[in-house]
PDB file of C-alpha atoms in Angstrom:
ATOM      1  CA  UNK A   1       0.000   0.000   0.000  1.00 86.00           C
ATOM      2  CA  UNK A   2       2.870   2.365   0.678  1.00 82.00           C
ATOM      3  CA  UNK A   3       3.815   2.043  -3.000  1.00 88.00           C
ATOM      4  CA  UNK A   4       0.358   3.116  -4.245  1.00 91.00           C
ATOM      5  CA  UNK A   5       0.868   6.859  -4.636  1.00 91.00           C
ATOM      6  CA  UNK A   6      -2.770   7.603  -5.449  1.00 94.00           C
ATOM      7  CA  UNK A   7      -4.284   5.488  -2.682  1.00 96.00           C
ATOM      8  CA  UNK A   8      -6.553   7.555  -0.441  1.00 96.00           C
ATOM      9  CA  UNK A   9      -8.891   5.051   1.178  1.00 97.00           C
ATOM     10  CA  UNK A  10      -9.090   1.383   2.181  1.00 97.00           C
ATOM     11  CA  UNK A  11     -12.605   0.022   2.632  1.00 97.00           C
ATOM     12  CA  UNK A  12     -12.954  -3.302   4.456  1.00 96.00           C
ATOM     13  CA  UNK A  13     -15.788  -5.796   4.144  1.00 94.00           C
ATOM     14  CA  UNK A  14     -15.350  -6.923   7.751  1.00 90.00           C
ATOM     15  CA  UNK A  15     -16.711  -5.333  10.913  1.00 88.00           C
ATOM     16  CA  UNK A  16     -13.315  -5.482  12.602  1.00 87.00           C
ATOM     17  CA  UNK A  17     -10.149  -3.741  11.464  1.00 90.00           C
ATOM     18  CA  UNK A  18      -7.567  -5.454  13.682  1.00 90.00           C
ATOM     19  CA  UNK A  19      -5.969  -7.409  10.829  1.00 88.00           C
ATOM     20  CA  UNK A  20      -5.474  -4.247   8.763  1.00 90.00           C
ATOM     21  CA  UNK A  21      -5.088  -1.253  11.056  1.00 86.00           C
ATOM     22  CA  UNK A  22      -1.371  -1.774  11.625  1.00 86.00           C
ATOM     23  CA  UNK A  23      -0.611  -2.005   7.897  1.00 90.00           C
ATOM     24  CA  UNK A  24      -2.649   0.870   6.470  1.00 92.00           C
ATOM     25  CA  UNK A  25      -0.572   4.091   6.453  1.00 90.00           C
ATOM     26  CA  UNK A  26      -1.793   6.720   8.897  1.00 88.00           C
ATOM     27  CA  UNK A  27      -2.615   9.220   6.128  1.00 91.00           C
ATOM     28  CA  UNK A  28      -4.924   6.735   4.365  1.00 94.00           C
ATOM     29  CA  UNK A  29      -8.594   6.637   5.374  1.00 96.00           C
ATOM     30  CA  UNK A  30      -9.578   3.214   6.739  1.00 96.00           C
ATOM     31  CA  UNK A  31     -13.235   2.243   6.997  1.00 96.00           C
ATOM     32  CA  UNK A  32     -15.062  -0.968   7.935  1.00 95.00           C
ATOM     33  CA  UNK A  33     -18.370  -2.610   7.053  1.00 94.00           C
ATOM     34  CA  UNK A  34     -19.635  -2.217  10.606  1.00 92.00           C
ATOM     35  CA  UNK A  35     -23.383  -2.786  10.699  1.00 92.00           C
ATOM     36  CA  UNK A  36     -23.513  -5.237   7.794  1.00 94.00           C
ATOM     37  CA  UNK A  37     -23.057  -8.248  10.076  1.00 92.00           C
ATOM     38  CA  UNK A  38     -25.363  -7.251  12.922  1.00 94.00           C
ATOM     39  CA  UNK A  39     -28.274  -9.417  11.805  1.00 94.00           C
ATOM     40  CA  UNK A  40     -26.457 -12.674  10.987  1.00 95.00           C
ATOM     41  CA  UNK A  41     -24.032 -12.536  13.930  1.00 97.00           C
ATOM     42  CA  UNK A  42     -26.715 -11.649  16.474  1.00 97.00           C
ATOM     43  CA  UNK A  43     -28.772 -14.586  15.168  1.00 97.00           C
ATOM     44  CA  UNK A  44     -25.771 -16.879  15.660  1.00 98.00           C
ATOM     45  CA  UNK A  45     -25.324 -15.602  19.216  1.00 98.00           C
ATOM     46  CA  UNK A  46     -28.962 -16.150  20.095  1.00 98.00           C
ATOM     47  CA  UNK A  47     -28.958 -19.603  18.492  1.00 98.00           C
ATOM     48  CA  UNK A  48     -25.768 -20.533  20.360  1.00 98.00           C
ATOM     49  CA  UNK A  49     -27.256 -19.535  23.712  1.00 98.00           C
ATOM     50  CA  UNK A  50     -30.423 -21.501  22.995  1.00 98.00           C
ATOM     51  CA  UNK A  51     -28.412 -24.485  21.746  1.00 98.00           C
ATOM     52  CA  UNK A  52     -26.504 -24.704  25.026  1.00 97.00           C
ATOM     53  CA  UNK A  53     -29.460 -23.851  27.237  1.00 97.00           C
ATOM     54  CA  UNK A  54     -31.769 -26.390  25.604  1.00 96.00           C
ATOM     55  CA  UNK A  55     -29.045 -29.065  25.545  1.00 96.00           C
ATOM     56  CA  UNK A  56     -29.162 -29.680  21.784  1.00 96.00           C
ATOM     57  CA  UNK A  57     -25.682 -31.262  21.566  1.00 96.00           C
ATOM     58  CA  UNK A  58     -26.764 -33.972  24.015  1.00 95.00           C
ATOM     59  CA  UNK A  59     -30.127 -34.400  22.318  1.00 95.00           C
ATOM     60  CA  UNK A  60     -28.485 -34.866  18.920  1.00 96.00           C
ATOM     61  CA  UNK A  61     -26.147 -37.461  20.432  1.00 95.00           C
ATOM     62  CA  UNK A  62     -29.095 -39.359  21.912  1.00 96.00           C
ATOM     63  CA  UNK A  63     -30.825 -39.204  18.515  1.00 96.00           C
ATOM     64  CA  UNK A  64     -27.730 -40.646  16.809  1.00 97.00           C
ATOM     65  CA  UNK A  65     -27.782 -43.446  19.385  1.00 96.00           C
ATOM     66  CA  UNK A  66     -31.528 -43.966  18.755  1.00 97.00           C
ATOM     67  CA  UNK A  67     -32.160 -43.441  22.450  1.00 95.00           C
ATOM     68  CA  UNK A  68     -35.390 -41.890  23.757  1.00 95.00           C
ATOM     69  CA  UNK A  69     -33.637 -40.104  26.631  1.00 92.00           C
ATOM     70  CA  UNK A  70     -36.692 -38.641  28.308  1.00 88.00           C
ATOM     71  CA  UNK A  71     -35.582 -36.230  31.041  1.00 86.00           C
ATOM     72  CA  UNK A  72     -31.975 -37.332  30.722  1.00 89.00           C
ATOM     73  CA  UNK A  73     -30.841 -33.733  30.148  1.00 90.00           C
ATOM     74  CA  UNK A  74     -31.361 -30.657  32.300  1.00 90.00           C
ATOM     75  CA  UNK A  75     -32.539 -27.974  29.897  1.00 93.00           C
ATOM     76  CA  UNK A  76     -32.596 -24.309  30.888  1.00 95.00           C
ATOM     77  CA  UNK A  77     -34.598 -21.296  29.736  1.00 96.00           C
ATOM     78  CA  UNK A  78     -33.666 -17.809  28.615  1.00 97.00           C
ATOM     79  CA  UNK A  79     -36.667 -16.371  30.415  1.00 97.00           C
ATOM     80  CA  UNK A  80     -35.397 -14.477  33.428  1.00 97.00           C
ATOM     81  CA  UNK A  81     -31.742 -14.833  32.420  1.00 98.00           C
ATOM     82  CA  UNK A  82     -29.338 -11.910  32.689  1.00 98.00           C
ATOM     83  CA  UNK A  83     -27.009 -11.399  29.732  1.00 98.00           C
ATOM     84  CA  UNK A  84     -23.929  -9.165  29.865  1.00 98.00           C
ATOM     85  CA  UNK A  85     -22.948  -7.941  26.386  1.00 98.00           C
ATOM     86  CA  UNK A  86     -19.374  -6.630  26.163  1.00 98.00           C
ATOM     87  CA  UNK A  87     -19.426  -4.472  23.045  1.00 97.00           C
ATOM     88  CA  UNK A  88     -22.285  -2.062  22.397  1.00 96.00           C
ATOM     89  CA  UNK A  89     -21.823  -1.614  18.656  1.00 92.00           C
ATOM     90  CA  UNK A  90     -24.328  -2.661  16.020  1.00 93.00           C
ATOM     91  CA  UNK A  91     -23.939  -6.373  16.819  1.00 96.00           C
ATOM     92  CA  UNK A  92     -24.194  -5.928  20.580  1.00 97.00           C
ATOM     93  CA  UNK A  93     -27.299  -3.757  20.259  1.00 97.00           C
ATOM     94  CA  UNK A  94     -28.884  -6.275  17.866  1.00 97.00           C
ATOM     95  CA  UNK A  95     -28.258  -9.049  20.400  1.00 98.00           C
ATOM     96  CA  UNK A  96     -29.927  -6.982  23.133  1.00 98.00           C
ATOM     97  CA  UNK A  97     -32.973  -6.407  20.911  1.00 98.00           C
ATOM     98  CA  UNK A  98     -33.299 -10.100  20.076  1.00 97.00           C
ATOM     99  CA  UNK A  99     -33.045 -11.185  23.713  1.00 98.00           C
ATOM    100  CA  UNK A 100     -36.000  -9.095  24.865  1.00 94.00           C
ATOM    101  CA  UNK A 101     -38.772 -11.278  23.342  1.00 96.00           C
ATOM    102  CA  UNK A 102     -37.334 -14.269  25.223  1.00 97.00           C
ATOM    103  CA  UNK A 103     -37.711 -12.529  28.564  1.00 98.00           C
ATOM    104  CA  UNK A 104     -33.982 -12.111  29.108  1.00 98.00           C
ATOM    105  CA  UNK A 105     -32.459  -8.929  30.510  1.00 98.00           C
ATOM    106  CA  UNK A 106     -29.452  -7.544  28.579  1.00 98.00           C
ATOM    107  CA  UNK A 107     -26.756  -5.290  30.042  1.00 98.00           C
ATOM    108  CA  UNK A 108     -24.475  -3.440  27.618  1.00 98.00           C
ATOM    109  CA  UNK A 109     -20.830  -2.478  28.154  1.00 98.00           C
ATOM    110  CA  UNK A 110     -18.740  -0.331  25.802  1.00 96.00           C
ATOM    111  CA  UNK A 111     -15.388   1.447  25.772  1.00 93.00           C
ATOM    112  CA  UNK A 112     -17.072   4.479  27.341  1.00 93.00           C
ATOM    113  CA  UNK A 113     -20.180   4.899  29.458  1.00 96.00           C
ATOM    114  CA  UNK A 114     -23.307   6.528  28.060  1.00 95.00           C
ATOM    115  CA  UNK A 115     -27.022   6.324  28.677  1.00 95.00           C
ATOM    116  CA  UNK A 116     -27.971   2.675  29.022  1.00 95.00           C
ATOM    117  CA  UNK A 117     -24.367   1.501  28.566  1.00 98.00           C
ATOM    118  CA  UNK A 118     -21.802   0.721  31.259  1.00 98.00           C
ATOM    119  CA  UNK A 119     -18.091   1.523  31.231  1.00 97.00           C
ATOM    120  CA  UNK A 120     -15.386  -1.201  31.284  1.00 97.00           C
ATOM    121  CA  UNK A 121     -14.645  -0.321  34.921  1.00 97.00           C
ATOM    122  CA  UNK A 122     -18.096  -1.661  35.848  1.00 98.00           C
ATOM    123  CA  UNK A 123     -17.435  -5.151  34.443  1.00 98.00           C
ATOM    124  CA  UNK A 124     -15.928  -6.791  37.586  1.00 98.00           C
ATOM    125  CA  UNK A 125     -19.030  -5.878  39.596  1.00 98.00           C
ATOM    126  CA  UNK A 126     -21.410  -6.907  36.802  1.00 98.00           C
ATOM    127  CA  UNK A 127     -19.963 -10.355  36.064  1.00 98.00           C
ATOM    128  CA  UNK A 128     -21.239 -12.194  39.180  1.00 98.00           C
ATOM    129  CA  UNK A 129     -24.778 -10.945  38.469  1.00 98.00           C
ATOM    130  CA  UNK A 130     -25.081 -12.366  34.939  1.00 98.00           C
ATOM    131  CA  UNK A 131     -25.848 -15.850  33.647  1.00 98.00           C
ATOM    132  CA  UNK A 132     -24.429 -15.282  30.144  1.00 98.00           C
ATOM    133  CA  UNK A 133     -21.523 -13.122  28.965  1.00 98.00           C
ATOM    134  CA  UNK A 134     -21.461 -12.269  25.250  1.00 98.00           C
ATOM    135  CA  UNK A 135     -18.314 -10.835  23.639  1.00 98.00           C
ATOM    136  CA  UNK A 136     -18.992  -8.652  20.591  1.00 97.00           C
ATOM    137  CA  UNK A 137     -16.230  -6.096  21.146  1.00 96.00           C
ATOM    138  CA  UNK A 138     -13.521  -5.472  18.530  1.00 92.00           C
ATOM    139  CA  UNK A 139      -9.940  -6.537  19.162  1.00 92.00           C
ATOM    140  CA  UNK A 140      -7.967  -3.523  20.383  1.00 90.00           C
ATOM    141  CA  UNK A 141      -5.130  -2.888  22.770  1.00 91.00           C
ATOM    142  CA  UNK A 142      -7.731  -2.532  25.527  1.00 93.00           C
ATOM    143  CA  UNK A 143      -9.692  -5.706  24.767  1.00 96.00           C
ATOM    144  CA  UNK A 144      -6.814  -8.072  23.967  1.00 96.00           C
ATOM    145  CA  UNK A 145      -6.760 -10.637  26.785  1.00 98.00           C
ATOM    146  CA  UNK A 146      -9.698  -8.910  28.507  1.00 98.00           C
ATOM    147  CA  UNK A 147     -11.370 -12.223  29.356  1.00 98.00           C
ATOM    148  CA  UNK A 148      -8.581 -13.519  31.546  1.00 98.00           C
ATOM    149  CA  UNK A 149      -8.407 -15.794  34.589  1.00 98.00           C
ATOM    150  CA  UNK A 150      -9.816 -13.122  36.928  1.00 98.00           C
ATOM    151  CA  UNK A 151     -12.629 -12.249  34.502  1.00 98.00           C
ATOM    152  CA  UNK A 152     -13.689 -15.886  34.169  1.00 98.00           C
ATOM    153  CA  UNK A 153     -13.388 -16.518  37.917  1.00 98.00           C
ATOM    154  CA  UNK A 154     -15.862 -13.689  38.539  1.00 98.00           C
ATOM    155  CA  UNK A 155     -18.532 -15.402  36.425  1.00 98.00           C
ATOM    156  CA  UNK A 156     -20.994 -17.490  38.475  1.00 98.00           C
ATOM    157  CA  UNK A 157     -20.996 -21.277  38.422  1.00 98.00           C
ATOM    158  CA  UNK A 158     -22.664 -22.649  35.305  1.00 97.00           C
ATOM    159  CA  UNK A 159     -22.457 -19.358  33.442  1.00 98.00           C
ATOM    160  CA  UNK A 160     -22.087 -19.330  29.666  1.00 98.00           C
ATOM    161  CA  UNK A 161     -19.398 -17.421  27.741  1.00 99.00           C
ATOM    162  CA  UNK A 162     -20.276 -16.618  24.123  1.00 98.00           C
ATOM    163  CA  UNK A 163     -17.468 -15.211  21.976  1.00 98.00           C
ATOM    164  CA  UNK A 164     -18.396 -13.777  18.589  1.00 98.00           C
ATOM    165  CA  UNK A 165     -15.760 -11.051  18.686  1.00 96.00           C
ATOM    166  CA  UNK A 166     -12.139 -12.135  18.313  1.00 96.00           C
ATOM    167  CA  UNK A 167     -10.325 -15.137  19.752  1.00 98.00           C
ATOM    168  CA  UNK A 168      -7.498 -13.079  21.234  1.00 97.00           C
ATOM    169  CA  UNK A 169      -9.939 -11.270  23.544  1.00 98.00           C
ATOM    170  CA  UNK A 170     -10.107 -14.487  25.585  1.00 98.00           C
ATOM    171  CA  UNK A 171      -7.232 -16.183  27.425  1.00 98.00           C
ATOM    172  CA  UNK A 172      -7.642 -19.676  25.978  1.00 98.00           C
ATOM    173  CA  UNK A 173      -5.669 -21.471  28.696  1.00 98.00           C
ATOM    174  CA  UNK A 174      -7.747 -19.847  31.423  1.00 98.00           C
ATOM    175  CA  UNK A 175     -10.969 -20.716  29.592  1.00 98.00           C
ATOM    176  CA  UNK A 176      -9.918 -24.344  29.052  1.00 98.00           C
ATOM    177  CA  UNK A 177      -9.217 -24.684  32.784  1.00 98.00           C
ATOM    178  CA  UNK A 178     -12.720 -23.457  33.677  1.00 98.00           C
ATOM    179  CA  UNK A 179     -14.376 -25.653  31.038  1.00 98.00           C
ATOM    180  CA  UNK A 180     -12.454 -28.787  31.991  1.00 98.00           C
ATOM    181  CA  UNK A 181     -13.559 -28.230  35.581  1.00 98.00           C
ATOM    182  CA  UNK A 182     -17.141 -28.019  34.238  1.00 97.00           C
ATOM    183  CA  UNK A 183     -17.620 -24.759  36.136  1.00 98.00           C
ATOM    184  CA  UNK A 184     -18.397 -22.676  33.034  1.00 98.00           C
ATOM    185  CA  UNK A 185     -19.813 -23.362  29.567  1.00 98.00           C
ATOM    186  CA  UNK A 186     -18.857 -21.768  26.250  1.00 98.00           C
ATOM    187  CA  UNK A 187     -20.087 -21.125  22.719  1.00 98.00           C
ATOM    188  CA  UNK A 188     -17.276 -19.958  20.456  1.00 98.00           C
ATOM    189  CA  UNK A 189     -17.250 -18.722  16.883  1.00 98.00           C
ATOM    190  CA  UNK A 190     -13.676 -17.468  17.245  1.00 98.00           C
ATOM    191  CA  UNK A 191     -10.694 -18.995  19.022  1.00 98.00           C
ATOM    192  CA  UNK A 192      -7.046 -18.385  19.801  1.00 98.00           C
ATOM    193  CA  UNK A 193      -5.292 -19.967  17.977  1.00 98.00           C
ATOM    194  CA  UNK A 194      -7.390 -19.826  14.847  1.00 97.00           C
ATOM    195  CA  UNK A 195      -7.992 -22.066  13.008  1.00 97.00           C
ATOM    196  CA  UNK A 196      -8.162 -24.272  16.095  1.00 98.00           C
ATOM    197  CA  UNK A 197      -5.692 -27.116  15.408  1.00 97.00           C
ATOM    198  CA  UNK A 198      -6.502 -30.795  15.645  1.00 97.00           C
ATOM    199  CA  UNK A 199      -5.797 -32.128  19.110  1.00 98.00           C
ATOM    200  CA  UNK A 200      -6.255 -28.792  20.886  1.00 98.00           C
ATOM    201  CA  UNK A 201      -7.843 -29.356  24.328  1.00 98.00           C
ATOM    202  CA  UNK A 202     -10.603 -26.851  23.589  1.00 98.00           C
ATOM    203  CA  UNK A 203     -12.177 -29.340  21.169  1.00 98.00           C
ATOM    204  CA  UNK A 204     -12.880 -31.841  23.952  1.00 97.00           C
ATOM    205  CA  UNK A 205     -14.006 -29.452  26.688  1.00 98.00           C
ATOM    206  CA  UNK A 206     -17.403 -30.363  28.155  1.00 96.00           C
ATOM    207  CA  UNK A 207     -20.275 -27.916  27.797  1.00 96.00           C
ATOM    208  CA  UNK A 208     -18.703 -26.304  24.742  1.00 98.00           C
ATOM    209  CA  UNK A 209     -19.838 -25.731  21.175  1.00 98.00           C
ATOM    210  CA  UNK A 210     -17.521 -24.345  18.495  1.00 98.00           C
ATOM    211  CA  UNK A 211     -18.213 -23.014  15.013  1.00 98.00           C
ATOM    212  CA  UNK A 212     -15.379 -22.156  12.547  1.00 97.00           C
ATOM    213  CA  UNK A 213     -15.660 -18.337  12.457  1.00 96.00           C
ATOM    214  CA  UNK A 214     -18.828 -18.425  10.371  1.00 96.00           C
ATOM    215  CA  UNK A 215     -21.354 -16.474  12.462  1.00 95.00           C
ATOM    216  CA  UNK A 216     -21.777 -13.875   9.727  1.00 93.00           C
ATOM    217  CA  UNK A 217     -21.980 -16.374   6.847  1.00 92.00           C
ATOM    218  CA  UNK A 218     -25.534 -16.540   5.517  1.00 93.00           C
ATOM    219  CA  UNK A 219     -27.064 -16.063   2.056  1.00 94.00           C
ATOM    220  CA  UNK A 220     -26.725 -12.398   1.149  1.00 92.00           C
ATOM    221  CA  UNK A 221     -23.717 -11.696   3.363  1.00 88.00           C
ATOM    222  CA  UNK A 222     -21.699 -10.215   0.499  1.00 91.00           C
ATOM    223  CA  UNK A 223     -24.578  -7.998  -0.570  1.00 94.00           C
ATOM    224  CA  UNK A 224     -24.909  -6.630   2.970  1.00 92.00           C
ATOM    225  CA  UNK A 225     -21.162  -5.913   3.117  1.00 94.00           C
ATOM    226  CA  UNK A 226     -21.003  -4.185  -0.255  1.00 96.00           C
ATOM    227  CA  UNK A 227     -24.070  -2.066   0.512  1.00 96.00           C
ATOM    228  CA  UNK A 228     -22.365  -0.675   3.622  1.00 96.00           C
ATOM    229  CA  UNK A 229     -19.054  -0.308   1.751  1.00 97.00           C
ATOM    230  CA  UNK A 230     -20.786   1.691  -0.996  1.00 97.00           C
ATOM    231  CA  UNK A 231     -22.207   4.077   1.609  1.00 97.00           C
ATOM    232  CA  UNK A 232     -18.777   4.628   3.181  1.00 97.00           C
ATOM    233  CA  UNK A 233     -17.061   5.196  -0.169  1.00 98.00           C
ATOM    234  CA  UNK A 234     -19.806   7.567  -1.340  1.00 98.00           C
ATOM    235  CA  UNK A 235     -19.387   9.642   1.805  1.00 97.00           C
ATOM    236  CA  UNK A 236     -15.617   9.772   1.290  1.00 97.00           C
ATOM    237  CA  UNK A 237     -15.989  10.851  -2.344  1.00 97.00           C
ATOM    238  CA  UNK A 238     -18.382  13.595  -1.205  1.00 97.00           C
ATOM    239  CA  UNK A 239     -15.680  14.994   1.038  1.00 96.00           C
ATOM    240  CA  UNK A 240     -17.151  13.606   4.245  1.00 96.00           C
ATOM    241  CA  UNK A 241     -15.675  11.267   6.835  1.00 94.00           C
ATOM    242  CA  UNK A 242     -17.151   7.748   6.541  1.00 96.00           C
ATOM    243  CA  UNK A 243     -19.386   6.786   9.457  1.00 95.00           C
ATOM    244  CA  UNK A 244     -17.298   3.633   9.912  1.00 95.00           C
ATOM    245  CA  UNK A 245     -13.970   5.462   9.988  1.00 95.00           C
ATOM    246  CA  UNK A 246     -11.307   3.624  12.012  1.00 92.00           C
ATOM    247  CA  UNK A 247      -9.786   6.244  14.306  1.00 85.00           C
ATOM    248  CA  UNK A 248      -7.524   4.006  16.392  1.00 77.00           C
ATOM    249  CA  UNK A 249      -4.632   2.288  14.602  1.00 70.00           C
ATOM    250  CA  UNK A 250      -3.028  -0.219  17.005  1.00 62.00           C
TER     251      UNK A 250
END
């Protein structure tokens, strides 16, 4: 990119910019497709929570074994559950909206406090009060390793961690320890390392479901991305700053 003298803007088709921000020169406008993935990813998050709560992995196993395992699993319900959403962008807000019809109570956290949204400093006090923690934050210097041993230890017994953000936000070794002890559960669309290699202990952790970074992948994904990209580029060509401008390059 440094050799492209006429380059003025880089428009991404992803919601996150962590894989590009360090390589795009500071004088080049960098914009993301934030907002394009809110629907598909929030659907994945909701489906993952329901999958774990309603014990679908066990039910599918019983089906494969042709076993009518009546009351052999302890299913749970979203009604009355408290869900902490770390990341109050378009995906996090979409998750909160989709939880409401199920009778769950969402709590939003972002990089700065505002009306209806908590600051990161509130997280330690919020964790013990929530049954599910959803990660939708971008990977930045502040969020890298955020979900560490202390973070996980503050979650109540039986709580569910859902990561649809970036794998490096979570300390994998600390998470594996909690999962192997069967104290926490997890639904992961992203991991660290990624791709998750064969033989990694995370594969065999109880109470865990893993998808291969495909939460956003549904029919029409590309169209959604390009529609947002076109809006950002049009704004730039009109002399305006794109709404999805990346301001932090770490």
